[in-house]
Each structure stands twice: as structure tokens, then as C-alpha cells.
Tab-separated table of C-alpha atoms and ligand atoms in Angstrom:
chain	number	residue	atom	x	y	z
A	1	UNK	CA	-9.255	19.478	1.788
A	2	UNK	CA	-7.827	22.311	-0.997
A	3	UNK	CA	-4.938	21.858	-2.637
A	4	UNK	CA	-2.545	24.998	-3.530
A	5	UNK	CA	-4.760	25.199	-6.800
A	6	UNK	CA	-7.887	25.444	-5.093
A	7	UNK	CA	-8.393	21.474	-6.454
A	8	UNK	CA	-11.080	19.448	-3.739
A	9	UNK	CA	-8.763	16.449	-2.655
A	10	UNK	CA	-11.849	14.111	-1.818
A	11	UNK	CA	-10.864	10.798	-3.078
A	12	UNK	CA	-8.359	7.795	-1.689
A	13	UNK	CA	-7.140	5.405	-3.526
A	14	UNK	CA	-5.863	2.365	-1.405
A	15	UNK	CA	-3.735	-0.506	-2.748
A	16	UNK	CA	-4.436	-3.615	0.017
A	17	UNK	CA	-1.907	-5.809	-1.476
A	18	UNK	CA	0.873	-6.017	-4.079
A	19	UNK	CA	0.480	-9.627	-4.568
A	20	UNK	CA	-1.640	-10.285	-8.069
A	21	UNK	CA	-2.637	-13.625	-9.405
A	22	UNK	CA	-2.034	-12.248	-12.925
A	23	UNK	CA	0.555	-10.889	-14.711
A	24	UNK	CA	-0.297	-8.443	-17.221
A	25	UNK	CA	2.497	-7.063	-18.712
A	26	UNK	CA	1.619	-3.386	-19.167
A	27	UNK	CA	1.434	-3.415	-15.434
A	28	UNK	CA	4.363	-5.838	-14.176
A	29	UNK	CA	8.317	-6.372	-15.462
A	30	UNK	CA	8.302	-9.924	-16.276
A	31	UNK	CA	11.675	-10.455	-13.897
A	32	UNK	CA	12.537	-8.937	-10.705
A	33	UNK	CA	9.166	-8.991	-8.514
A	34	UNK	CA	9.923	-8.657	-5.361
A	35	UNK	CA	7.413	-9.651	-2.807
A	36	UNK	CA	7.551	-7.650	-0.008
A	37	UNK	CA	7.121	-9.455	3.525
A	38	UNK	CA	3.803	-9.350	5.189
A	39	UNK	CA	5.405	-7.186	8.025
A	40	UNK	CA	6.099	-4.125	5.447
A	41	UNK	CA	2.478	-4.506	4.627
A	42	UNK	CA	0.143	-2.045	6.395
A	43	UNK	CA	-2.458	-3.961	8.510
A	44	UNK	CA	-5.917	-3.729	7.620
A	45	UNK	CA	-6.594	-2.024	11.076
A	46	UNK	CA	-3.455	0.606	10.320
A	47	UNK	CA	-5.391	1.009	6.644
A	48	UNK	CA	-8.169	1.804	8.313
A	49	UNK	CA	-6.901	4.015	10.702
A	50	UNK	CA	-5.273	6.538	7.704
A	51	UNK	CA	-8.668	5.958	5.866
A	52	UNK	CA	-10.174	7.353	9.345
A	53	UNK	CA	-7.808	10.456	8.950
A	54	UNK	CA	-8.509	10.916	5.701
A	55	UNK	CA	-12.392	11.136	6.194
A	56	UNK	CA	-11.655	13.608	8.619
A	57	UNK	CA	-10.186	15.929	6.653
A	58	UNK	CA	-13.106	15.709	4.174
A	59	UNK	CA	-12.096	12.288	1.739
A	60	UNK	CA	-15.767	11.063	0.424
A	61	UNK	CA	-14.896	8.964	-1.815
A	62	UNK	CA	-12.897	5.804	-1.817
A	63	UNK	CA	-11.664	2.975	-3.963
A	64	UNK	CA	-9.763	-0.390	-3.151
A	65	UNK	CA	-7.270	-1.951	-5.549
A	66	UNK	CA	-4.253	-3.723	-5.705
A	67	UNK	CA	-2.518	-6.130	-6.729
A	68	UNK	CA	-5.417	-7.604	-6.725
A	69	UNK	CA	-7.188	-6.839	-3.917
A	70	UNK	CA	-9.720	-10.217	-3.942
A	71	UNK	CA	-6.507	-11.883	-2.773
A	72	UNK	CA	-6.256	-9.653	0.631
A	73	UNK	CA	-7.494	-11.338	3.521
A	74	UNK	CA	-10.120	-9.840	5.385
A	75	UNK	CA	-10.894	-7.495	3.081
A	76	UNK	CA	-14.847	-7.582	3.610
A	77	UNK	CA	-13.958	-6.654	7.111
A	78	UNK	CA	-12.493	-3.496	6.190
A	79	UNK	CA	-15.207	-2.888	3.653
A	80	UNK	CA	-17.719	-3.440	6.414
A	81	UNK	CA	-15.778	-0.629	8.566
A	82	UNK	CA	-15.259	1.749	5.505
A	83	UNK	CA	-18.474	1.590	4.474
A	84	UNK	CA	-20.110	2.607	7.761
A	85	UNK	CA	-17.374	5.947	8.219
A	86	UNK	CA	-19.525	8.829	8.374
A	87	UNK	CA	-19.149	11.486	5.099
A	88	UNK	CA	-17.953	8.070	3.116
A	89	UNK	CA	-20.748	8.688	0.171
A	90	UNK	CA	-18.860	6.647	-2.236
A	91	UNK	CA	-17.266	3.174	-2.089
A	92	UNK	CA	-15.762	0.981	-5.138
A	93	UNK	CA	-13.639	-1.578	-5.794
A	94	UNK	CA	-11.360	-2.115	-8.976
A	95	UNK	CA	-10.605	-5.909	-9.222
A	96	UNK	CA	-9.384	-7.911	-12.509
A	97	UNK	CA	-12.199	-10.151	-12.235
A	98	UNK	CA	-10.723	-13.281	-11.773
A	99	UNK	CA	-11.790	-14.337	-8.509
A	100	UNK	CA	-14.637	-11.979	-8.291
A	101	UNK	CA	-17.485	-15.315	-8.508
A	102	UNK	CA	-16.451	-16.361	-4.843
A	103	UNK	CA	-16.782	-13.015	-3.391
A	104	UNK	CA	-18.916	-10.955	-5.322
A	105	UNK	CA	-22.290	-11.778	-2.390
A	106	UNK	CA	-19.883	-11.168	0.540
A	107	UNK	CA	-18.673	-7.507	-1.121
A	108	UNK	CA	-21.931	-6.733	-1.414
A	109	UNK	CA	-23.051	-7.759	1.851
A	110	UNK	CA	-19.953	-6.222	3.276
A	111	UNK	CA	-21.305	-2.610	2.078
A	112	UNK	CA	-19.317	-2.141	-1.260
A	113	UNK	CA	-21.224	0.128	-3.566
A	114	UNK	CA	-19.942	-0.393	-7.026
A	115	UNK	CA	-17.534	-2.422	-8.796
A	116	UNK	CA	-14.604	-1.930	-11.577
A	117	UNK	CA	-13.334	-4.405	-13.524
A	118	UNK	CA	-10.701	-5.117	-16.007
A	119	UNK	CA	-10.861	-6.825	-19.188
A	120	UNK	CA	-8.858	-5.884	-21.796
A	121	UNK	CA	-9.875	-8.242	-24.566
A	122	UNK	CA	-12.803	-11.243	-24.782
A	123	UNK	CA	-10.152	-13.222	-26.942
A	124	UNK	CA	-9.391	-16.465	-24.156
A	125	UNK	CA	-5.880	-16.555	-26.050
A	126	UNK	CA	-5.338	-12.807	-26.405
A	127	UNK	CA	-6.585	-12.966	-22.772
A	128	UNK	CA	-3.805	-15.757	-21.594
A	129	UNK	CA	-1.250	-13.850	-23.389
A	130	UNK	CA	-1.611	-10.453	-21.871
A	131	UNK	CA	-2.327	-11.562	-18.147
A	132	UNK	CA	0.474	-13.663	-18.434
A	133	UNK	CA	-1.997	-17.442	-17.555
A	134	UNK	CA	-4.983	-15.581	-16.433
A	135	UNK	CA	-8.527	-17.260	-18.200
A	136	UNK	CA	-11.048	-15.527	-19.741
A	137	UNK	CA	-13.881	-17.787	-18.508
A	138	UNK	CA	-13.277	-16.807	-14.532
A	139	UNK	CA	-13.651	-12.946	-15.274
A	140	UNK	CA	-16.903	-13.631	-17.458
A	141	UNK	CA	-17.875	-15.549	-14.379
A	142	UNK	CA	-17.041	-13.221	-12.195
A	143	UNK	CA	-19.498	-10.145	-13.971
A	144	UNK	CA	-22.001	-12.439	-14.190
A	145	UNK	CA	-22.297	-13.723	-10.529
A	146	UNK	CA	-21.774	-9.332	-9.636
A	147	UNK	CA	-24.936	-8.914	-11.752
A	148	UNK	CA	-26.431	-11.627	-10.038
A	149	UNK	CA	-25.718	-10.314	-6.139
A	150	UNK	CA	-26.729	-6.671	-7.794
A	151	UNK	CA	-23.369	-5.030	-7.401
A	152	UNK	CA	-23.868	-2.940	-9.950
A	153	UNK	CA	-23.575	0.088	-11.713
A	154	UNK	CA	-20.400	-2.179	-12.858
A	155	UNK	CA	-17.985	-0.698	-15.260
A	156	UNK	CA	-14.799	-2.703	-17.718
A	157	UNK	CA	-11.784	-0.846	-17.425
A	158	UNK	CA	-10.388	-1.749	-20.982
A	159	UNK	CA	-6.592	-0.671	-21.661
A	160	UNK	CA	-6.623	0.118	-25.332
A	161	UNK	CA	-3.638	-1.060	-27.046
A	162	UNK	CA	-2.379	-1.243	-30.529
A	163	UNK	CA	-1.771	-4.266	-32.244
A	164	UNK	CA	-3.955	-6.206	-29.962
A	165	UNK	CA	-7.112	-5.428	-29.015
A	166	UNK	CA	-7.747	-2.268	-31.200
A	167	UNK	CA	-9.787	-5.024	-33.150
A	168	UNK	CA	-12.503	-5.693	-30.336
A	169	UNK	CA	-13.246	-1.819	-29.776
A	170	UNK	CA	-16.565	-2.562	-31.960
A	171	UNK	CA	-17.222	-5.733	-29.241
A	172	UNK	CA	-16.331	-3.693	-26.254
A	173	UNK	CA	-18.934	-0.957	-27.130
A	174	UNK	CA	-21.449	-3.414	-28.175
A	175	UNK	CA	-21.640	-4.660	-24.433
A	176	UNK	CA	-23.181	-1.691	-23.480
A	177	UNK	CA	-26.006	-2.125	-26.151
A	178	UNK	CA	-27.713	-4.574	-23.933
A	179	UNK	CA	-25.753	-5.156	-20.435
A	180	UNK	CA	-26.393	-1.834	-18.236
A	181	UNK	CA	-22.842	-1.458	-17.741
A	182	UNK	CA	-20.335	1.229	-18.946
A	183	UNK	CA	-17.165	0.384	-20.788
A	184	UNK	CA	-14.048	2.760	-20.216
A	185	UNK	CA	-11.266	2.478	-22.553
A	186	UNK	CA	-8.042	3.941	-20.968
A	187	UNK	CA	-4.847	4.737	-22.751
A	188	UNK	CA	-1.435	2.738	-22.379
A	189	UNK	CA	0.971	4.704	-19.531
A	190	UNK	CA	4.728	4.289	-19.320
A	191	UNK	CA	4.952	2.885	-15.244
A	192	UNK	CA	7.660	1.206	-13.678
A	193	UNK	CA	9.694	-1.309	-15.333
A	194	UNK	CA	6.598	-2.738	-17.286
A	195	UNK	CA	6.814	0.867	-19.057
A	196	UNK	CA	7.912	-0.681	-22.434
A	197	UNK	CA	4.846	-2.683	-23.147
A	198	UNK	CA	3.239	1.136	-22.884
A	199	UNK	CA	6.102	2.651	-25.593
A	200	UNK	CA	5.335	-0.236	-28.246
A	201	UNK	CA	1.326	-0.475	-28.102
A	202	UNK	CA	0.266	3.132	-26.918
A	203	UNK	CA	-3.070	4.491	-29.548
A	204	UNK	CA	-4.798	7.692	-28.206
A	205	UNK	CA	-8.664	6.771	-27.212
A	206	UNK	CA	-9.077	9.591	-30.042
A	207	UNK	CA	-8.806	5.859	-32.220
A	208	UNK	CA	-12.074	5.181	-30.296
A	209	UNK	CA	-14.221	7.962	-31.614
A	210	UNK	CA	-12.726	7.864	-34.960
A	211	UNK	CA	-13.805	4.329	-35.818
A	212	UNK	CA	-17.365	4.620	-34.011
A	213	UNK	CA	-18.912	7.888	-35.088
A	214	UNK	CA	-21.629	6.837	-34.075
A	215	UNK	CA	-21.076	7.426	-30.339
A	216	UNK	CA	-22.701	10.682	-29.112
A	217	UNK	CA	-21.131	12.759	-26.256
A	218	UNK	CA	-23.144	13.151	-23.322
A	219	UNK	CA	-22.806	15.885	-20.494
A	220	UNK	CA	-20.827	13.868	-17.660
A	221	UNK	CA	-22.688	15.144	-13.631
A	222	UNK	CA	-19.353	13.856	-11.977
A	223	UNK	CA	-16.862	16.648	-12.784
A	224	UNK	CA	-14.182	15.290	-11.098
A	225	UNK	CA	-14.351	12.164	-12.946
A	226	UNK	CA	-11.480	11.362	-15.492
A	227	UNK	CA	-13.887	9.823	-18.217
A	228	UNK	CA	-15.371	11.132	-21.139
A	229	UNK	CA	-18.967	9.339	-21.664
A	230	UNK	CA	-20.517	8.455	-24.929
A	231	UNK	CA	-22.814	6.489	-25.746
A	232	UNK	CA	-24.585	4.348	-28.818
A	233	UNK	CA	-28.218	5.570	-30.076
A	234	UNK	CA	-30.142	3.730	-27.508
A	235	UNK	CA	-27.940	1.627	-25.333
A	236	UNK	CA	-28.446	0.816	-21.835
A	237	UNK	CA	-24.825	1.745	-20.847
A	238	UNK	CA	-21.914	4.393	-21.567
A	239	UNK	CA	-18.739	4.437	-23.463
A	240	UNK	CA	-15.897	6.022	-21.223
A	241	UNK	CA	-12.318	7.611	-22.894
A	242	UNK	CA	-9.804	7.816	-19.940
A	243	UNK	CA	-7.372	9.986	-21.828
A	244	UNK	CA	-4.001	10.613	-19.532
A	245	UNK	CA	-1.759	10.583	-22.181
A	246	UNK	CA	-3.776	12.897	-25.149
A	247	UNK	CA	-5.880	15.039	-22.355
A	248	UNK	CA	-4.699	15.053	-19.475
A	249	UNK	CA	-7.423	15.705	-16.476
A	250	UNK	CA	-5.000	16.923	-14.107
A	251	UNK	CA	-6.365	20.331	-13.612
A	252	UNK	CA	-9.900	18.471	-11.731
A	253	UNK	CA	-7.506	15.412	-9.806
A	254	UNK	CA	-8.925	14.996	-6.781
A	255	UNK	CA	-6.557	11.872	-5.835
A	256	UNK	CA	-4.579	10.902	-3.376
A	257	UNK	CA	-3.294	7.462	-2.564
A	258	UNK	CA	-1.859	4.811	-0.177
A	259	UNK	CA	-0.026	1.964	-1.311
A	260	UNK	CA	0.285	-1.546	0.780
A	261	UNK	CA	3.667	-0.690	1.991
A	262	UNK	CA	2.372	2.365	3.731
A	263	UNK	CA	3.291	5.872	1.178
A	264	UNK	CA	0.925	8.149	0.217
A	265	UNK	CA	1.525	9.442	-3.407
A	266	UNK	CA	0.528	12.852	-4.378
A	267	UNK	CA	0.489	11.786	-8.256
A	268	UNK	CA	0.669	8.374	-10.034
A	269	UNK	CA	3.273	10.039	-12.180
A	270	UNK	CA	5.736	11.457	-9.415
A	271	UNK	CA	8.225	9.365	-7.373
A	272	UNK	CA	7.256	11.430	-4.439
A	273	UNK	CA	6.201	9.754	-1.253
A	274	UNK	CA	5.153	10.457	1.803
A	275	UNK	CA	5.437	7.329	4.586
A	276	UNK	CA	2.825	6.542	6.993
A	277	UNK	CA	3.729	3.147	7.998
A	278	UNK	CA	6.768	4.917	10.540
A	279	UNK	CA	4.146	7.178	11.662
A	280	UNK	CA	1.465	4.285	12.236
A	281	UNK	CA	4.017	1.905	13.918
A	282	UNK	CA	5.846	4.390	15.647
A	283	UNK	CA	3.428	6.738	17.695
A	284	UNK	CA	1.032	6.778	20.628
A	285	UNK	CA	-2.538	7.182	19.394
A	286	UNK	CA	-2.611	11.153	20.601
A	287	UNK	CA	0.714	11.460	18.580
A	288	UNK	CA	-0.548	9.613	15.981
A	289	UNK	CA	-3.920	11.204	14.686
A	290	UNK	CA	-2.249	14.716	14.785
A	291	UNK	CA	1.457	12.882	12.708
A	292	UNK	CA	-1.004	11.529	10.265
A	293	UNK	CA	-3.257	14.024	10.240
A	294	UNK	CA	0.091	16.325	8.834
A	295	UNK	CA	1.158	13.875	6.480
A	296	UNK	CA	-2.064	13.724	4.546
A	297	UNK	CA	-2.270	17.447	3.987
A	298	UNK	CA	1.335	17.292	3.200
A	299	UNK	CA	1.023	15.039	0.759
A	300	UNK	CA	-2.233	16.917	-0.779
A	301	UNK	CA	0.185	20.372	-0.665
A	302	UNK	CA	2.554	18.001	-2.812
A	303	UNK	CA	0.202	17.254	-5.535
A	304	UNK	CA	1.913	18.651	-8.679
A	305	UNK	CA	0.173	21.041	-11.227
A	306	UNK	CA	0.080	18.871	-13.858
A	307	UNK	CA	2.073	15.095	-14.895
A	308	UNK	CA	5.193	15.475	-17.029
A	309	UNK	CA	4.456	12.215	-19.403
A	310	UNK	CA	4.469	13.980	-22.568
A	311	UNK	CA	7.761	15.729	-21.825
A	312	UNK	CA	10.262	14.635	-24.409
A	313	UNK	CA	12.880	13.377	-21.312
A	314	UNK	CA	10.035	12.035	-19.405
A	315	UNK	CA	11.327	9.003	-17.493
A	316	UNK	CA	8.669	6.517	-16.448
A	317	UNK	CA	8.350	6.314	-12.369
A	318	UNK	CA	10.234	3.655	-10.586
A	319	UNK	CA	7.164	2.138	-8.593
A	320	UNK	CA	5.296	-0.751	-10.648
A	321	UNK	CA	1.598	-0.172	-11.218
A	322	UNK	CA	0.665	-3.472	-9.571
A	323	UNK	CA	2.627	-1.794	-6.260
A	324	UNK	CA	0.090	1.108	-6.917
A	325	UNK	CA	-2.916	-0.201	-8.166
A	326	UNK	CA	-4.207	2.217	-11.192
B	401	SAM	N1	-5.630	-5.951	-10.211
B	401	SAM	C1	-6.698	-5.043	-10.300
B	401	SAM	C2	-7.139	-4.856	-11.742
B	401	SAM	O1	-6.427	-5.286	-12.636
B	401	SAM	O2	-8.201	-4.275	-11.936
B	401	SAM	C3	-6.415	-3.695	-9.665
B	401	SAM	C4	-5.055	-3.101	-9.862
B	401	SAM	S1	-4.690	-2.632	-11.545
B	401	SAM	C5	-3.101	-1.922	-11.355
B	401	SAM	C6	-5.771	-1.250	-11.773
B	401	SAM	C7	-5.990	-0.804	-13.183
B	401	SAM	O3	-4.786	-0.273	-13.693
B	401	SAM	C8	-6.433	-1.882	-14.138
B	401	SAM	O4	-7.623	-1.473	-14.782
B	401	SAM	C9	-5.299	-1.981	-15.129
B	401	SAM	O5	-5.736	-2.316	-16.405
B	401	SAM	C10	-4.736	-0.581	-15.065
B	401	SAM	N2	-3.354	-0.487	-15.523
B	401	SAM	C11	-2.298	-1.216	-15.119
B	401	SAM	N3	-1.182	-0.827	-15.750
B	401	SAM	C12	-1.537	0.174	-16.589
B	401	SAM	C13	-0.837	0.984	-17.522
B	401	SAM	N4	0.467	0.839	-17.716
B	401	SAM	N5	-1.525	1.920	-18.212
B	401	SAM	C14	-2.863	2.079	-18.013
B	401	SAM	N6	-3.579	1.355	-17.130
B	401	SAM	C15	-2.931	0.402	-16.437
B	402	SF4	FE1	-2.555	-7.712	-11.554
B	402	SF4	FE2	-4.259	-5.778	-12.108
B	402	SF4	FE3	-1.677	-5.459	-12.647
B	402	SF4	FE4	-3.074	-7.179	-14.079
B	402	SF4	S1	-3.405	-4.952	-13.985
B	402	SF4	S2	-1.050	-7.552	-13.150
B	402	SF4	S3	-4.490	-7.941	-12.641
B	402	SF4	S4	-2.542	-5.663	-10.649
């Protein structure tokens, strides 16, 4: 489905869970989580049923996240259901890693296509600092064991931040020399009440291309997607910038997405929200299709021109990321 700009709303992002088993703290306050009680959490049937809607109205493309999503319950099942929706031509998950060696054959199995994951430094310390307890060892484990199963093309998600891990952009990069996977570095956002962590460490991916000038630009098939790809004289995989802040690729968003508590957001950078969980838990399934059917285009007609980060008054939304999931 069009938005008022003509832009091809094809993609759902879904946040399964707020609950994380890490901390990092560009992404949650360090006080004043509140966990919200299972019964505010959409079902993975009532999920399903909006993801149902959504391929209707001509969604291709999905991706799960969190919280961490590993932790949901069930979550192969809904996988399993996803991935046999007809006009569903791409399925991902984005996942910190941690618990990914348990699960990484039943994903698979379960239908998922490809697989995200985050790792923001290969330090075990740096890596304990930033998630707040989380260990290095587990994620490593984790890409390993989704190499092993074959749920590949996998891609690091790697939040660039100043003052601690600007120093590993060189390893990052080198991973792609010999591993066939693609490294994305993203820049820092101000979200939620973790927004200060953003303010203090923020360095434009431009920091990327000035230190490694040996990186060559390559023409990118996906135009839609939000990376830049680069890549090192003869290496198996591609460097990704995921530019927000310095280049904003809001004039080719194609996102929409549902968070665990039942709102579909027209932009990560808006407070606006659109509930589903009244319409989910309150209908008759006649009712129902047609109620959610309006909310969904209503919240594509919502989707604003552009984000207002780089406005000099620009307050940081009130939802966490971990509430939202990236
Ligand atoms: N827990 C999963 C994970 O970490 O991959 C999924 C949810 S997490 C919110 C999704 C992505 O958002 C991660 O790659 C994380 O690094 C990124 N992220 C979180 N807070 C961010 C921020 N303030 N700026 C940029 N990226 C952020
Ligand atoms: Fe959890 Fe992911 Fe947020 Fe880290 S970035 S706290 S792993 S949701």
C-alpha cells in the first residue's frame, strides 16, 4: 500500500516481547523498566492475525525483534505460520545473539530466511560493559552454530559509538574478509530515556569511510534498503553505513511497525500510535478484519515526510527502543 508520497509501505516490523536479557544502555534507561503484564502483551495468534492484515494489503517483507525476541515463547510457531502467508517473500529476524546457539536449527526449520545480529564490539569487557552483564562468548556461539544450521546471508548490526568501539571499526570490516557475512555499522539515535548514551558517543558512519579508504561503493539492488554497501578489494562480504542521523533515508521508508503492547508506529521517531490491541480484543472477526484493516492504512497515511532528529529542539521520543525493537 502507497503512502501520501507515493512511498511502497511493504515492510512490518514486529516487536514479540519487551522483555531483553541484556541491557545495553543506548537502548534501555538504567532505572524505571517497567515490565508490562503478559495480558497487555499481544498474543502470538492476535500478532499473527495483524501480520495477516498486513499481507493483505500488500506487506512482503517482515522482520521480528524485540526485546529480544529468542526469549518469546512460541516464537517458531509463529515463524512457521508467517513464513507460509502467501506474498511473504522475505522473512528475518534481528536478535542480540545471546541465546541464538539453542535455537538457531529450530528458526531455520521453522522457515526463517535470514538472520540479524548485534554486536557492537568483540572486546568480552567492552562487551559486559555496554550490555549491561551480557558475554561475548554466547553471541560468538550463537553466529557460529547459525552458520552451522545455514541460516545465512547473516549480517552484525554494529552501533558505532565514540569513545568505545570506534577502535574495532578495522576488526569489524575485517570479518567480512573471510566470513560471507555483511557488517552494518549504524549511527547512535537519541530514543527514549536511554537517549543520553546517544548525545555523549554519537560519530557519523562518515568516520567509517574516512579511516578505511579502502572500501569501494557498490551499487545496492534493494532500493528500499537503509544501508549503504561497501566492500574491501576481494572480500566475501559487505560493509553497510546505516546513516539516520547524517543521511537520512526517509524519502524510500517503507516501514511500518507493531510493538508487543499492540500500537502500530508510523515512524520510529514520532510518538504517534495507532492501537490494535482494543481492536483485536474488542471485535467480532467480520468487525475485526475490516477495524484492522483501517488502522493499518491509517497508520501508513500517518507516516511523516521526513524525522525531525536534527532539529535543534528535537526531543527524543518517549517509547524505549527495547519497547520498539530497532
Ligand atoms: N534485542 C535485539 C537486538 O539487540 O538485536 C532486537 C532489538 S534491538 C532494539 C534492535 C537493534 O536496535 C539492535 O541492533 C540495536 O543495536 C539497535 N539499537 C538499539 N538502540 C539503538 C539506538 N539508540 N541507536 C541505534 N540503534 C539502536
Ligand atoms: Fe536488549 Fe537489543 Fe536493546 Fe540490547 S539492543 S537492550 S539486546 S533490546
Amino acid at each position: 500500500m502507497k503512502d501520501g508520497l507515493g512511498r511502497n509501505i511493504n515492510y512490518l516490523r514486529i516487536s514479540v516481547t519487551d522483555r531483553c536479557n541484556l541491557r545495553c544502555r543506548y537502548c534501555m534507561p538504567e532505572e524505571g523498566i517497567v515490565k508490562r503484564a503478559h495480558s497487555n502483551i499481544l498474543t502470538l495468534e492476535e500478532i499473527f492475525e495483524v501480520v495477516n492484515v498486513c499481507a493483505g494489503l500488500g506487506t512482503d517483507k517482515i522482520r521480528i525483534t524485540g526485546g529480544e525476541p529468542l526469549v518469546r515463547k512460541g516464537l517458531a510457531s509463529l515463524i512457521e505460520r508467517i513464513a507460509t502467508l502467501k506474498g511473504i517473500k522475505d522473512l528475518a529476524i534481528t536478535t542480540n545473539g545471546s541465546l541464538l546457539k539453542g535455537y538457531a536449527r529450530e528458526l531455520k526449520e521453522a522457515g526463517l530466511y535470514r538472520i540479524n545480529i548485534s554486536l557492537d564490539t568483540m572486546n568480552e569487557k567492552k562487551y559486559e560493559y555496554v550490555t549491561r552483564g551480557g558475554r561475548l562468548k554466547d553471541v560468538l556461539e550463537g553466529i557460529h552454530e547459525a552458520l552451522k544450521v545455514g541460516l545465512v546471508p547473516i549480517k552484525i548490526n554494529t552501533v558505532l559509538a565514540k569513545d568505545f568501539n570506534e577502535d574495532e571499526i578495522g576488526s569489524f570490516i575485517r570479518l567480512t574478509e573471510s566470513l560471507g557475512i555483511d557488517v552494518r555499522f549504524i549511527e547512535l539515535m537519541p530514543i527514549g530515556h536511554a537517549s543520553g548514551f546517544a548525545s555523549e558517543h554519537y560519530l557519523p558512519n562518515s568516520a567509517v569511510l574516512e579511516r578505511f579508504k579502502e572500501l569501494e561503493p557498490m551499487e545496492t539492488a534493494d532500493k528500499s534498503s537503509p544501508a549503504m554497501y561497501y566492500k574491501l578489494p576481494g572480500a566475501k562480504g559487505r560493509v553497510g553505513l546505516i546513516n539516520p542521523i547524517s543521511r537520512n533515508f526517509c524519502s524510500s521508508c517503507n516501514r511500518l511497525r507493531l510493538t508487543a503492547d499492540g500500537k502500530l508506529k508510523p515512524c520510529l521517531h514520532s510518538d504517534l500510535e495507532i492501537d490494535v490491541k482494543g481492536i483485536l480484543r474488542g471485535l467480532k472477526a467480520g468487525d475485526k478484519q475490516m477495524a484492522l484493516e483501517k488502522a493499518v492504512a491509517e497508520a501508513i497515511q500517518a507516516k511523516p515526510e521526513h524525522h525531525t532528529l536534527n532539529d535543534l529542539y528535537n526531543k527524543p521520543i518517549e517509547r524505549d527502543m527495547y519497547t520498539i525493537g530497532g
